[in-house]
Amino acid sequence: MKKGILYYSILFCTAAMFAAGCTESEHPAGMEEDTAVTFCLTRAAGIGEGRLARLYIGERKPEHSSEALHCNSFHDFSGATVQVSGLLPQWYKFVFLSVPEIAGVGDDVFTEEIPGDGTCDMNKLMIDYMPVLEQSAGTEFPVAALSDGDIFRKVINRWMESGEISEENVEMTRLNGQLEIDMGILEDQFDGFVEKIVLEIADTPTRIYITDNDCGEIKTAGLETVSWTTRPDHNVTGANQDPVSHHKISVNLLPGALTGSITVRMTGGEDYVYPLVGDNDASLSIKANTRTKLEFNGLHDGYFTVRYAGYADAGIDVDDDAWDGWN
């Protein structure tokens, strides 16, 4: 695994304000604007083609008493260093975000409690995760890559001293989790031909706040029921040909309780419905930066054997290259 600090000699940053009422801080007369900080992203996670990266800058402003945290500005960036200059000697909150760039959505993925409201309250700014959920589920056999649904974030609270020129490393972490369902060898699991399999997740979060209550919290909202349909490829069977390939389904989800069902539609219209319940009726959950893996065992009351990535017997390494964003 490659580790180290990635630097780019040139970085083009663009800054924009939310609305006419959201203006950057004005420097008192006579104060030199030489206070600056350079942030160096220490990992490649979440930065690059097909991604949108943004830095929000927040501050406390007495004249904006109705806002718990005023959003000063935001900067879109594309490299591994971000320099912010002309800062006042005061406290700031820096929120680094990286999200998927989805066709037809673009930077509209950055939203707020009331979309289009133009709020300057940083605690009301959000990321819309519904465009990710509306993409098709990833499947194996045949292999269909799961669309990029990862959100990375780092929140830094820091006091800037007058005339300070400093540098700080930034390591963003993944906020979403992933659900993997292994339905096994369909020819062995079911007596007949499986036409399609529908995964339905109930009350899953569709939006996430950019801030973290200063404690790394992941705050979500907008619970909705979402479903995905997969049409399995089938094993070739016959003389001396035993089926070997499993049908697997993967979806990216925001953290929270995991409820829902799997519906298996057979040719002829017969349906088998299996609630997403673990062994001994155990409740399930989606955790940040973690894969929740379910193995179908339809012959048992629990329906699914549950493992979480990173547990000793999970067979999945949370920190593997494919999952943690290393190149």
XYZ file of N, CA, C and O in Angstrom, residues 66-199:
536
model
N -28.602 34.931 13.937
C -29.606 33.899 13.682
C -28.985 32.603 13.184
O -29.662 31.570 13.118
N -27.722 32.633 12.825
C -27.031 31.450 12.311
C -26.080 30.907 13.371
O -25.294 31.650 13.958
N -26.167 29.611 13.614
C -25.233 29.001 14.556
C -23.815 29.057 14.021
O -22.852 29.183 14.771
N -23.683 28.962 12.689
C -22.361 28.957 12.059
C -22.496 29.559 10.667
O -23.174 28.992 9.802
N -21.871 30.684 10.444
C -21.977 31.384 9.169
C -21.023 30.770 8.142
O -19.838 30.573 8.422
N -21.540 30.488 6.951
C -20.688 29.978 5.872
C -20.070 31.154 5.142
O -20.758 31.902 4.440
N -18.777 31.318 5.329
C -18.047 32.419 4.720
C -17.960 32.261 3.207
O -18.248 33.168 2.442
N -17.547 31.090 2.742
C -17.347 30.849 1.315
C -17.107 29.372 1.086
O -16.993 28.591 2.023
N -17.035 28.984 -0.176
C -16.588 27.631 -0.499
C -15.638 27.669 -1.683
O -15.673 28.597 -2.498
N -14.771 26.667 -1.752
C -13.767 26.568 -2.813
C -13.868 25.183 -3.445
O -13.805 24.174 -2.751
N -14.053 25.114 -4.759
C -13.972 23.848 -5.478
C -12.520 23.615 -5.872
O -11.825 24.539 -6.298
N -12.051 22.379 -5.724
C -10.655 22.089 -6.038
C -10.527 20.722 -6.679
O -11.441 19.900 -6.622
N -9.371 20.489 -7.310
C -9.186 19.243 -8.047
C -7.845 18.579 -7.786
O -7.576 17.510 -8.316
N -7.015 19.189 -7.001
C -5.705 18.610 -6.731
C -5.560 18.219 -5.281
O -6.533 18.156 -4.523
N -4.346 17.948 -4.870
C -4.088 17.456 -3.524
C -3.635 18.537 -2.560
O -3.283 18.244 -1.429
N -3.609 19.808 -3.005
C -3.331 20.913 -2.090
C -4.354 22.012 -2.307
O -4.818 22.244 -3.424
N -4.719 22.665 -1.220
C -5.659 23.785 -1.267
C -5.091 24.895 -0.395
O -4.831 24.672 0.793
N -4.907 26.081 -0.955
C -4.392 27.205 -0.175
C -5.487 28.239 0.003
O -6.144 28.654 -0.951
N -5.686 28.636 1.263
C -6.666 29.671 1.599
C -5.908 30.834 2.217
O -5.195 30.659 3.216
N -6.031 32.029 1.635
C -5.281 33.184 2.117
C -6.228 34.333 2.456
O -7.430 34.269 2.205
N -5.656 35.399 3.024
C -6.447 36.564 3.364
C -7.405 36.323 4.507
O -8.482 36.919 4.559
N -7.037 35.431 5.441
C -7.917 35.097 6.556
C -7.735 36.071 7.714
O -6.644 36.589 7.940
N -8.807 36.293 8.445
C -8.738 37.106 9.662
C -8.132 36.296 10.797
O -8.229 35.057 10.799
N -7.532 36.941 11.796
C -7.081 36.199 12.980
C -8.293 35.858 13.855
O -8.712 36.650 14.709
N -8.859 34.697 13.617
C -10.066 34.278 14.328
C -10.248 32.770 14.164
O -9.443 32.095 13.534
N -11.353 32.267 14.702
C -11.678 30.838 14.624
C -12.394 30.543 13.316
O -13.248 31.321 12.870
N -12.027 29.408 12.705
C -12.679 28.962 11.474
C -13.013 27.472 11.567
O -12.344 26.702 12.258
N -14.033 27.090 10.823
C -14.335 25.679 10.602
C -14.121 25.391 9.119
O -14.730 26.036 8.254
N -13.246 24.435 8.817
C -12.985 24.022 7.445
C -13.599 22.629 7.238
O -13.279 21.698 7.977
N -14.457 22.504 6.232
C -15.097 21.219 5.933
C -14.701 20.799 4.526
O -15.091 21.441 3.540
N -13.917 19.735 4.422
C -13.503 19.171 3.138
C -14.471 18.058 2.750
O -14.770 17.179 3.560
N -14.918 18.083 1.496
C -15.868 17.085 1.008
C -15.461 16.602 -0.372
O -14.925 17.371 -1.180
N -15.716 15.334 -0.635
C -15.558 14.787 -1.975
C -16.748 13.884 -2.245
O -17.086 13.024 -1.433
N -17.405 14.107 -3.390
C -18.628 13.382 -3.726
C -18.552 12.907 -5.181
O -17.748 13.419 -5.964
N -19.404 11.950 -5.571
C -19.401 11.514 -6.974
C -19.932 12.608 -7.891
O -20.832 13.368 -7.518
N -19.358 12.695 -9.074
C -19.889 13.587 -10.105
C -20.844 12.780 -10.971
O -20.417 11.906 -11.729
N -22.127 13.052 -10.848
C -23.159 12.257 -11.506
C -23.736 13.049 -12.671
O -24.107 14.214 -12.521
N -23.803 12.419 -13.837
C -24.311 13.074 -15.037
C -25.719 13.600 -14.792
O -26.576 12.904 -14.250
N -25.948 14.851 -15.203
C -27.252 15.455 -15.037
C -27.488 16.070 -13.672
O -28.508 16.726 -13.456
N -26.545 15.848 -12.738
C -26.688 16.368 -11.378
C -25.622 17.420 -11.095
O -25.900 18.516 -10.630
N -24.363 17.073 -11.408
C -23.258 18.003 -11.204
C -23.177 18.490 -9.775
O -23.404 17.727 -8.825
N -22.900 19.800 -9.597
C -22.734 20.303 -8.245
C -24.066 20.564 -7.536
O -24.081 21.066 -6.411
N -25.183 20.222 -8.170
C -26.468 20.267 -7.463
C -26.525 19.234 -6.344
O -27.439 19.263 -5.522
N -25.555 18.314 -6.337
C -25.477 17.351 -5.242
C -25.229 18.079 -3.922
O -25.596 17.598 -2.851
N -24.610 19.261 -3.979
C -24.445 20.097 -2.793
C -25.736 20.900 -2.607
O -26.077 21.732 -3.441
N -26.440 20.654 -1.522
C -27.752 21.249 -1.344
C -27.900 21.789 0.075
O -26.909 22.045 0.757
N -29.121 21.966 0.519
C -29.408 22.526 1.836
C -30.740 21.991 2.331
O -31.440 21.279 1.599
N -31.100 22.314 3.568
C -32.344 21.799 4.129
C -33.539 22.140 3.252
O -34.422 21.314 3.021
N -33.588 23.378 2.765
C -34.610 23.798 1.807
C -33.883 24.104 0.505
O -33.283 25.185 0.365
N -33.860 23.177 -0.451
C -33.099 23.393 -1.689
C -33.453 24.719 -2.351
O -34.623 25.079 -2.489
N -32.414 25.472 -2.723
C -32.595 26.754 -3.368
C -32.819 27.909 -2.413
O -33.002 29.053 -2.846
N -32.769 27.653 -1.108
C -33.021 28.683 -0.101
C -31.892 29.707 -0.023
O -32.087 30.840 0.376
N -30.677 29.311 -0.385
C -29.538 30.215 -0.334
C -29.108 30.552 1.072
O -28.604 31.650 1.326
N -29.281 29.603 1.998
C -28.926 29.857 3.386
C -27.426 30.050 3.562
O -26.622 29.478 2.830
N -27.082 30.877 4.549
C -25.680 31.059 4.918
C -25.336 30.297 6.186
O -24.205 30.390 6.668
N -26.308 29.574 6.740
C -26.094 28.801 7.958
C -25.426 27.479 7.576
O -26.032 26.630 6.929
N -24.173 27.330 7.973
C -23.398 26.164 7.574
C -24.012 24.862 8.095
O -23.872 23.805 7.468
N -24.699 24.938 9.229
C -25.307 23.736 9.804
C -26.542 23.271 9.040
O -27.104 22.219 9.365
N -26.968 24.038 8.039
C -28.116 23.643 7.232
C -27.714 23.172 5.833
O -28.569 22.853 5.016
N -26.409 23.140 5.565
C -25.932 22.690 4.256
C -25.848 21.171 4.229
O -25.473 20.532 5.219
N -26.177 20.573 3.082
C -26.302 19.116 2.989
C -25.729 18.607 1.669
O -25.408 19.371 0.758
N -25.649 17.303 1.580
C -25.326 16.586 0.339
C -26.532 15.724 -0.003
O -27.058 14.998 0.857
N -26.974 15.794 -1.256
C -28.096 14.994 -1.726
C -27.576 13.626 -2.173
O -26.837 13.528 -3.153
N -27.974 12.569 -1.451
C -27.498 11.222 -1.788
C -28.474 10.460 -2.680
O -28.149 9.378 -3.166
N -29.660 11.035 -2.925
C -30.642 10.331 -3.750
C -30.127 10.018 -5.154
O -30.399 8.932 -5.687
N -29.377 10.931 -5.823
C -28.861 10.563 -7.148
C -27.994 9.308 -7.126
O -27.951 8.574 -8.117
N -27.283 9.069 -6.025
C -26.507 7.834 -5.907
C -27.446 6.643 -5.767
O -27.280 5.610 -6.430
N -28.457 6.780 -4.925
C -29.387 5.676 -4.688
C -30.193 5.337 -5.940
O -30.616 4.191 -6.110
N -30.415 6.309 -6.790
C -31.214 6.072 -7.989
C -30.442 5.344 -9.079
O -31.037 4.930 -10.083
N -29.156 5.174 -8.892
C -28.372 4.400 -9.858
C -28.607 2.909 -9.631
O -28.986 2.472 -8.557
N -28.371 2.123 -10.658
C -28.598 0.683 -10.550
C -27.638 0.055 -9.555
O -26.522 0.527 -9.361
N -28.094 -1.025 -8.948
C -27.224 -1.769 -8.040
C -26.112 -2.439 -8.820
O -26.275 -2.817 -9.975
N -24.972 -2.619 -8.174
C -23.883 -3.379 -8.774
C -24.132 -4.865 -8.565
O -24.644 -5.290 -7.532
N -23.797 -5.672 -9.541
C -23.989 -7.122 -9.430
C -22.754 -7.863 -9.921
O -21.936 -7.321 -10.653
N -22.657 -9.111 -9.493
C -21.634 -10.016 -10.015
C -22.328 -11.196 -10.677
O -23.403 -11.615 -10.268
N -21.649 -11.745 -11.686
C -22.173 -12.866 -12.472
C -23.440 -12.472 -13.231
O -24.542 -12.843 -12.876
N -23.315 -11.719 -14.317
C -22.044 -11.173 -14.801
C -21.618 -9.965 -13.971
O -22.423 -9.409 -13.240
N -20.367 -9.544 -14.109
C -19.870 -8.431 -13.323
C -20.427 -7.118 -13.879
O -20.260 -6.807 -15.048
N -21.098 -6.368 -13.027
C -21.559 -5.023 -13.354
C -21.061 -4.121 -12.243
O -21.476 -4.251 -11.099
N -20.134 -3.228 -12.565
C -19.489 -2.422 -11.537
C -20.496 -1.553 -10.807
O -21.402 -0.974 -11.413
N -20.350 -1.469 -9.508
C -21.185 -0.602 -8.693
C -20.782 0.844 -8.929
O -19.608 1.192 -8.866
N -21.761 1.682 -9.237
C -21.481 3.096 -9.485
C -20.849 3.731 -8.254
O -21.148 3.364 -7.122
N -19.970 4.705 -8.513
C -19.292 5.394 -7.420
C -20.328 6.088 -6.541
O -21.073 6.946 -7.001
N -20.363 5.726 -5.272
C -21.307 6.350 -4.348
C -20.650 6.826 -3.086
O -21.319 7.038 -2.066
N -19.344 7.014 -3.109
C -18.606 7.337 -1.892
C -18.600 8.830 -1.588
O -18.369 9.658 -2.465
N -18.829 9.157 -0.316
C -18.688 10.518 0.193
C -17.549 10.524 1.205
O -17.545 9.727 2.149
N -16.580 11.414 0.997
C -15.460 11.568 1.922
C -15.553 12.936 2.592
O -15.976 13.912 1.969
N -15.132 12.994 3.867
C -15.213 14.266 4.597
C -14.106 14.370 5.638
O -13.652 13.375 6.198
N -13.693 15.605 5.881
C -12.828 15.927 7.005
C -13.231 17.302 7.521
O -13.348 18.257 6.743
N -13.470 17.409 8.843
C -13.826 18.681 9.467
C -12.674 19.124 10.366
O -12.203 18.349 11.207
N -12.220 20.367 10.181
C -11.115 20.911 10.969
C -11.566 22.211 11.615
O -12.026 23.138 10.923
N -11.452 22.288 12.929
C -11.694 23.529 13.667
C -10.337 24.116 14.047
O -9.524 23.434 14.664
N -10.118 25.372 13.725
C -8.787 25.917 13.950
C -8.823 27.436 14.093
O -9.646 28.118 13.501
N -7.932 27.957 14.961
C -7.765 29.391 15.166
C -6.596 29.870 14.321
O -5.504 29.307 14.366
N -6.834 30.907 13.536
C -5.776 31.479 12.718
C -5.205 32.705 13.429
O -5.938 33.622 13.816
N -3.892 32.723 13.616
C -3.207 33.857 14.232
C -2.895 34.916 13.175
O -2.728 34.597 11.997
N -2.814 36.162 13.602
C -2.483 37.247 12.684
C -1.100 37.017 12.070
O -0.123 36.752 12.773
N -1.034 37.092 10.740
C 0.231 36.902 10.043
C 0.676 35.463 9.939
O 1.775 35.186 9.446
N -0.150 34.518 10.356
C 0.242 33.097 10.331
C 0.259 32.572 8.901
O -0.688 32.774 8.130
N 1.329 31.902 8.549
C 1.434 31.177 7.279
C 1.754 29.739 7.655
O 2.855 29.435 8.122
N 0.797 28.853 7.471
C 0.973 27.498 7.990
C 0.548 26.450 6.968
O 0.021 26.766 5.901
N 0.789 25.212 7.340
C 0.461 24.074 6.489
C -0.119 22.972 7.365
O 0.334 22.752 8.486
N -1.143 22.301 6.865
C -1.787 21.259 7.652
C -2.178 20.092 6.753
O -2.684 20.300 5.639
N -1.941 18.879 7.239
C -2.323 17.683 6.495
C -3.801 17.372 6.713
O -4.345 17.588 7.797
N -4.445 16.854 5.678
C -5.867 16.524 5.729
C -6.062 15.098 5.240
O -5.596 14.745 4.152
N -6.721 14.284 6.039
C -7.076 12.925 5.617
C -8.582 12.761 5.726
O -9.145 12.724 6.814
N -9.251 12.698 4.592
C -10.695 12.524 4.582
C -11.054 11.049 4.794
O -10.294 10.156 4.422
N -12.202 10.817 5.398
C -12.675 9.458 5.633
C -14.035 9.255 4.974
O -14.805 10.203 4.797
N -14.328 8.010 4.634
C -15.583 7.672 3.966
C -16.742 7.706 4.958
O -16.671 7.123 6.039
N -17.832 8.379 4.579
C -19.005 8.481 5.439
C -20.035 7.397 5.164
O -20.771 6.992 6.069
N -20.127 6.946 3.934
C -21.127 5.939 3.586
C -20.619 4.536 3.865
O -19.424 4.311 4.087
N -21.529 3.597 3.849
C -21.183 2.185 3.923
C -21.635 1.485 2.662
O -22.043 2.133 1.686
N -21.558 0.167 2.684
C -21.957 -0.604 1.515
C -22.642 -1.889 1.964
O -22.242 -2.507 2.962
N -23.697 -2.257 1.261
C -24.404 -3.513 1.519
C -24.066 -4.500 0.419
O -24.210 -4.186 -0.767
N -23.601 -5.676 0.808
C -23.320 -6.751 -0.146
C -24.192 -7.954 0.213
O -24.186 -8.413 1.359
N -24.929 -8.458 -0.762
C -25.800 -9.613 -0.545
C -25.385 -10.720 -1.497
O -25.348 -10.527 -2.712
N -25.075 -11.869 -0.926
C -24.710 -13.045 -1.708
C -25.895 -13.998 -1.690
O -26.199 -14.619 -0.669
N -26.589 -14.090 -2.823
C -27.762 -14.968 -2.911
C -27.394 -16.408 -3.190
O -28.266 -17.268 -3.317
N -26.110 -16.700 -3.292
C -25.667 -18.071 -3.509
C -25.860 -18.516 -4.941
O -26.063 -17.716 -5.861
N -25.798 -19.804 -5.151
C -26.023 -20.398 -6.471
C -27.525 -20.567 -6.646
O -28.158 -21.385 -5.969
N -28.121 -19.777 -7.516
C -29.578 -19.736 -7.625
C -30.163 -21.091 -8.012
O -31.246 -21.467 -7.544
N -29.444 -21.834 -8.848
C -29.946 -23.150 -9.268
C -30.034 -24.116 -8.093
O -30.841 -25.052 -8.111
N -29.196 -23.904 -7.071
C -29.249 -24.753 -5.879
C -30.250 -24.233 -4.851
O -30.841 -25.012 -4.101
N -30.443 -22.933 -4.826
C -31.313 -22.328 -3.821
C -32.788 -22.479 -4.155
O -33.636 -22.604 -3.259
N -33.125 -22.463 -5.450
C -34.533 -22.431 -5.842
C -34.843 -23.522 -6.866
O -34.030 -23.813 -7.744
N -36.031 -24.074 -6.725
C -36.493 -25.124 -7.641
C -37.231 -24.458 -8.789
O -38.442 -24.249 -8.749
N -36.491 -24.079 -9.802
C -37.077 -23.382 -10.924
C -36.127 -22.311 -11.431
O -34.960 -22.234 -11.035
N -36.653 -21.464 -12.334
C -35.831 -20.441 -12.976
C -36.135 -19.081 -12.364
O -37.288 -18.641 -12.353
N -35.108 -18.426 -11.833
C -35.283 -17.107 -11.228
C -35.303 -16.051 -12.333
O -34.337 -15.899 -13.079
N -36.402 -15.310 -12.403
C -36.551 -14.286 -13.435
C -35.878 -12.987 -13.020
O -35.185 -12.344 -13.817
N -36.102 -12.567 -11.771
C -35.490 -11.332 -11.280
C -35.456 -11.341 -9.764
O -36.180 -12.098 -9.107
N -34.592 -10.512 -9.223
C -34.467 -10.357 -7.776
C -34.566 -8.871 -7.461
O -33.840 -8.054 -8.036
N -35.474 -8.507 -6.561
C -35.703 -7.118 -6.187
C -35.232 -6.896 -4.756
O -35.679 -7.584 -3.829
N -34.316 -5.953 -4.591
C -33.856 -5.549 -3.266
C -34.562 -4.255 -2.897
O -34.498 -3.273 -3.637
